[in-house]
Short mmCIF file of C-alpha atoms in Angstrom, two decimals:
data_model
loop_
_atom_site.label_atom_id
_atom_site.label_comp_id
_atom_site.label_asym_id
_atom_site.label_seq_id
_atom_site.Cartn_x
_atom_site.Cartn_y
_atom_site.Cartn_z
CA UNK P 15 22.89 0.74 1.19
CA UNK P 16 24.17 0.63 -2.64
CA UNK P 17 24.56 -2.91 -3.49
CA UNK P 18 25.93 -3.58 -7.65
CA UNK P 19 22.97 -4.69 -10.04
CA UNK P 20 20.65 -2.86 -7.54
CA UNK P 21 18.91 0.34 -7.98
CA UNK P 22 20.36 2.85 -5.62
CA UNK P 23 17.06 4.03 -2.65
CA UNK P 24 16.06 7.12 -3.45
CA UNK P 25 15.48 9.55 0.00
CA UNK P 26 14.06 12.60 0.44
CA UNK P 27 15.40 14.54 3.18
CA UNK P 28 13.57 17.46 4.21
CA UNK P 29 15.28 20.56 6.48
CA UNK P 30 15.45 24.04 6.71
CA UNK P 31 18.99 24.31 8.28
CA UNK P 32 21.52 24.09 4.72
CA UNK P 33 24.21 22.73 7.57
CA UNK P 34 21.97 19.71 8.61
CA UNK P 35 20.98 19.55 4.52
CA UNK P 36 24.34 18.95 3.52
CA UNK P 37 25.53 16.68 5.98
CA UNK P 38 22.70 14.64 6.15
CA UNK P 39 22.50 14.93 2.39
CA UNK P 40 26.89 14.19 2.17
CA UNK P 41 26.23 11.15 4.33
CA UNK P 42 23.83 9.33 1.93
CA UNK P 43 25.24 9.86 -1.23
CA UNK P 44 28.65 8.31 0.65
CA UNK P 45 26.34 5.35 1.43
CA UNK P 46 24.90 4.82 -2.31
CA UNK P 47 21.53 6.80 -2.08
CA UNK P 48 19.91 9.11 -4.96
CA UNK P 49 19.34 12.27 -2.77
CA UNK P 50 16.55 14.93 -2.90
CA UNK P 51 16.51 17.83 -0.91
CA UNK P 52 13.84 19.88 0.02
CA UNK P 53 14.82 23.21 2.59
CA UNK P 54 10.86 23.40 3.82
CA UNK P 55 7.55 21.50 4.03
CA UNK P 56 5.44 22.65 1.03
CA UNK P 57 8.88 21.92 -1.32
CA UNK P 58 9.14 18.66 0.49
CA UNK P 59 5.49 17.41 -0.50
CA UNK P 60 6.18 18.76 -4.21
CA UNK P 61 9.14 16.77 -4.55
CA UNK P 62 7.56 13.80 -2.85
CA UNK P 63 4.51 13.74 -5.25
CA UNK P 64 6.99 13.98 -8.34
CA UNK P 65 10.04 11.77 -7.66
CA UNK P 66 8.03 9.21 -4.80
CA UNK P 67 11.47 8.20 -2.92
CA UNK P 68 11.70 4.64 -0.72
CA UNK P 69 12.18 7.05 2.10
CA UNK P 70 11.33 10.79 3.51
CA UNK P 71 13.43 11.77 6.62
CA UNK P 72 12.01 15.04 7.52
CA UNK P 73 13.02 18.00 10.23
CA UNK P 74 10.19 18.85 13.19
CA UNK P 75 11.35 22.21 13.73
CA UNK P 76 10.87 24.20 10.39
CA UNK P 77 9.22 27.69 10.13
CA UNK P 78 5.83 28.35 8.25
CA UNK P 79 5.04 24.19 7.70
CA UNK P 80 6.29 22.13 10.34
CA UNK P 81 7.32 18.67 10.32
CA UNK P 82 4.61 17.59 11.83
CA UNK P 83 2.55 19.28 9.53
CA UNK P 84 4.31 17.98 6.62
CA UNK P 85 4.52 14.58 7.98
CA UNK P 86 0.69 14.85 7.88
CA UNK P 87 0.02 15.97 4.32
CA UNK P 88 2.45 13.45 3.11
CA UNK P 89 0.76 10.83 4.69
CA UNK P 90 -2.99 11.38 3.19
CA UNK P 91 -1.80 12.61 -0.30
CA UNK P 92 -2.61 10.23 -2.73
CA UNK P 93 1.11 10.33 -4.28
CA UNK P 94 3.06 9.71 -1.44
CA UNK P 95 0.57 8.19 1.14
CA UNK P 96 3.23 4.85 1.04
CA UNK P 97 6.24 6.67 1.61
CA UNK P 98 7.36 5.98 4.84
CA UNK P 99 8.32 9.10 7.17
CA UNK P 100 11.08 9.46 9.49
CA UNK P 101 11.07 12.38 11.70
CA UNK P 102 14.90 12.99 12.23
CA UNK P 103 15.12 15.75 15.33
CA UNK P 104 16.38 18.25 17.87
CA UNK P 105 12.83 17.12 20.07
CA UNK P 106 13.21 14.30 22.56
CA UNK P 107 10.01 13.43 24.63
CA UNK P 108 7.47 10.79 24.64
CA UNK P 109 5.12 13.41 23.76
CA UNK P 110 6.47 13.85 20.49
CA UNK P 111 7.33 10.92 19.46
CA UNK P 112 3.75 10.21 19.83
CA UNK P 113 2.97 14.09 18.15
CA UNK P 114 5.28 12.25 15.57
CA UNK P 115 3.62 9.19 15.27
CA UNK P 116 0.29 10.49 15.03
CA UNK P 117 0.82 12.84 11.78
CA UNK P 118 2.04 9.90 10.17
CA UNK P 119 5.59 9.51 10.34
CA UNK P 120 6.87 5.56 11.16
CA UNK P 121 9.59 6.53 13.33
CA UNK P 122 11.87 9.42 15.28
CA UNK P 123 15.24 9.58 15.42
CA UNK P 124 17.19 12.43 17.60
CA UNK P 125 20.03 14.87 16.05
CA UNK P 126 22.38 14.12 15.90
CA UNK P 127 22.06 10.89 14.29
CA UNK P 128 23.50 8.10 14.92
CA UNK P 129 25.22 6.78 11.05
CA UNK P 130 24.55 2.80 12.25
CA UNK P 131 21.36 3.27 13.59
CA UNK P 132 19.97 5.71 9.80
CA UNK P 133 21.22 3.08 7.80
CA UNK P 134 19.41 -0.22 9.52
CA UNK P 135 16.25 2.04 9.89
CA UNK P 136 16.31 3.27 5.83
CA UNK P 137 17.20 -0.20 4.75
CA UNK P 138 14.24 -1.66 6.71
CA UNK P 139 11.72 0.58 5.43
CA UNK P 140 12.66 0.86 1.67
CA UNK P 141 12.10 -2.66 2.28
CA UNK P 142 9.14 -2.36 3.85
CA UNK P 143 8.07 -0.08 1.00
CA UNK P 144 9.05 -1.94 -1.70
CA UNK P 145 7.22 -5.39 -0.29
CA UNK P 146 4.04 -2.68 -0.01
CA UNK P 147 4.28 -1.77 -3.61
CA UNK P 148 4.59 -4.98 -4.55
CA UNK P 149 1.39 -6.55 -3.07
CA UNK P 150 -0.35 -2.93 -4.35
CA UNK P 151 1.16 -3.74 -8.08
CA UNK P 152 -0.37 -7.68 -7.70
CA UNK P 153 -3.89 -6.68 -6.39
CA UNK P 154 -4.09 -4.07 -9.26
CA UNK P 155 -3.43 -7.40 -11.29
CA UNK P 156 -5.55 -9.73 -9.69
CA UNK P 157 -8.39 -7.16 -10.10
CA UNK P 158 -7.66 -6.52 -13.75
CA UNK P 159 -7.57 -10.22 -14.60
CA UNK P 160 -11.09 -10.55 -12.73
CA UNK P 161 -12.90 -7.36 -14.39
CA UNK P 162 -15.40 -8.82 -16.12
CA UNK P 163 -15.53 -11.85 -14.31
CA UNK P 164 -18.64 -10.99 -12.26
CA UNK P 165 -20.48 -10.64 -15.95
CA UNK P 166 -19.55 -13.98 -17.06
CA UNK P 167 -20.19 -15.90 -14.21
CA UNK P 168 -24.19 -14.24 -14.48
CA UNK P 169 -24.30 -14.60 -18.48
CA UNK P 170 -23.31 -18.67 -17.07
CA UNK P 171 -25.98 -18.88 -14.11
CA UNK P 172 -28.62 -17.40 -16.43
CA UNK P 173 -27.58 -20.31 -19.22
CA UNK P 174 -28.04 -22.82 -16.71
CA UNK P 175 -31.33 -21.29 -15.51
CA UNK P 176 -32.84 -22.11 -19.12
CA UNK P 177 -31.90 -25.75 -18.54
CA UNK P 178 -31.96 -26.32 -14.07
CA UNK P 179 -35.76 -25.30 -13.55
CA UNK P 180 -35.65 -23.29 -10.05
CA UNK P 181 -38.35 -25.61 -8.88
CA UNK P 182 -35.67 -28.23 -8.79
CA UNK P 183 -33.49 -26.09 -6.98
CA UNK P 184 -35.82 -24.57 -4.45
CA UNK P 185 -36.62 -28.50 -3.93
CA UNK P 186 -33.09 -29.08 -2.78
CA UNK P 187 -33.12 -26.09 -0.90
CA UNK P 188 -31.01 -24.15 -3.29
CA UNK P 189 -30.54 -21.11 -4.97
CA UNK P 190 -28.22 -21.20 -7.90
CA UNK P 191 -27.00 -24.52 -9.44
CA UNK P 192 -22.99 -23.13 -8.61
CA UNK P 193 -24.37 -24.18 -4.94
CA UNK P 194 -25.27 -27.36 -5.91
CA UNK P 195 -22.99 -29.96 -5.04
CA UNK P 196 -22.05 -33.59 -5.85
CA UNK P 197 -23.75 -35.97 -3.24
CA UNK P 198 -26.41 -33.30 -2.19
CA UNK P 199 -29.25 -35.90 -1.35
CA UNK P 200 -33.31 -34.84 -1.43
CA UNK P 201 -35.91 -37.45 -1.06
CA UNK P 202 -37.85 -35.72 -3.20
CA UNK P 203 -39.00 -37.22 -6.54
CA UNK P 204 -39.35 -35.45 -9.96
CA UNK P 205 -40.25 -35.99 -13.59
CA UNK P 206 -37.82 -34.47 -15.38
CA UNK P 207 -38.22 -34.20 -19.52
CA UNK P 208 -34.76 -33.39 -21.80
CA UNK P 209 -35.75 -32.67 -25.01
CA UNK P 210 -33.99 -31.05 -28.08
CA UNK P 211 -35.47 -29.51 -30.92
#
């Protein structure tokens, strides 16, 4: 998942079992990833909010704040409401894959895991991620370059105003000379008077 001249993915994996911690943890490092580890929910969503990883794989089964639970807050926070969430457990079921599904997390994969099968699913949402932060970083842009915009075009239509009488434009049935356009035709006639002082 480590490729040379780009950044390592950063994962968060989130258990309260040390044994499934460490392996989990062992496994990812041997595959190029920054690891952070978290052994419960509330330490999970702390670490999320400060270090924002491409990826959160997260237990169900955890005692106090449940995956579920966790898969929830992480999902509305404001700081890691893009992460995406991959419920890695013990639980098998439609039901909670659904359960799963429905607190936020993108996916569920059963324990053990399958090496192949983590790897193609973390590589296709860091991507996933990253093209998301990337349309986010452009529309923050886009709306930057146009504050202000909205002012100027109104300081422009009220310049015009002192020179496009809104008789004339009411006579071609319009409101603002931006909407009038070349080859509008009105059978209308009018005396119009340009002077300059």
């Amino acid at each position: 998942m480590g490729t040379a001249g780009v950044a390592p993915l950063r994962i968060l994996v989130i258990d309260d079992e040390e044994s499934n911690l460490t392996v989990m943890s062992a496994f990812l490092r041997a595959e190029g990833c920054d690891v952070f580890a978290a052994s419960s929910g509330p330490q999970g969503v702390e670490i999320a909010s400060r270090e924002r990883p491409d990826v959160i794989l997260l237990d169900a089964q955890m005692p106090g704040m449940d995956g579920f639970e966790t898969a929830r807050i992480l999902s509305t926070a404001e700081r890691s409401n893009g992460i995406p969430v991959v419920m890695v457990t013990a639980l098998s079921g439609l039901q909670n894959r659904v359960r799963a599904l429905k607190a936020g997390a993108v996916d569920l994969l059963s324990k053990p895991f399958e090496p192949a099968e983590l790897r193609a699913k973390i590589v296709s949402l860091a991507r996933l991620k990253a093209y998301n932060d990337e349309m986010k970083r452009r529309h923050a842009e886009l709306r930057l370059s146009l504050a202000g915009s909205e002012e100027q075009l109104q300081a422009t239509l009220d310049a015009y105003a002192r020179f496009v009488p809104r008789e004339f434009l009411h006579g071609m049935g319009r409101t603002s000379i931006v909407d009038v356009k070349l080859g509008d035709n009105v059978r209308l006639e009018y005396s119009i008077l340009f002077s300059d002082i």
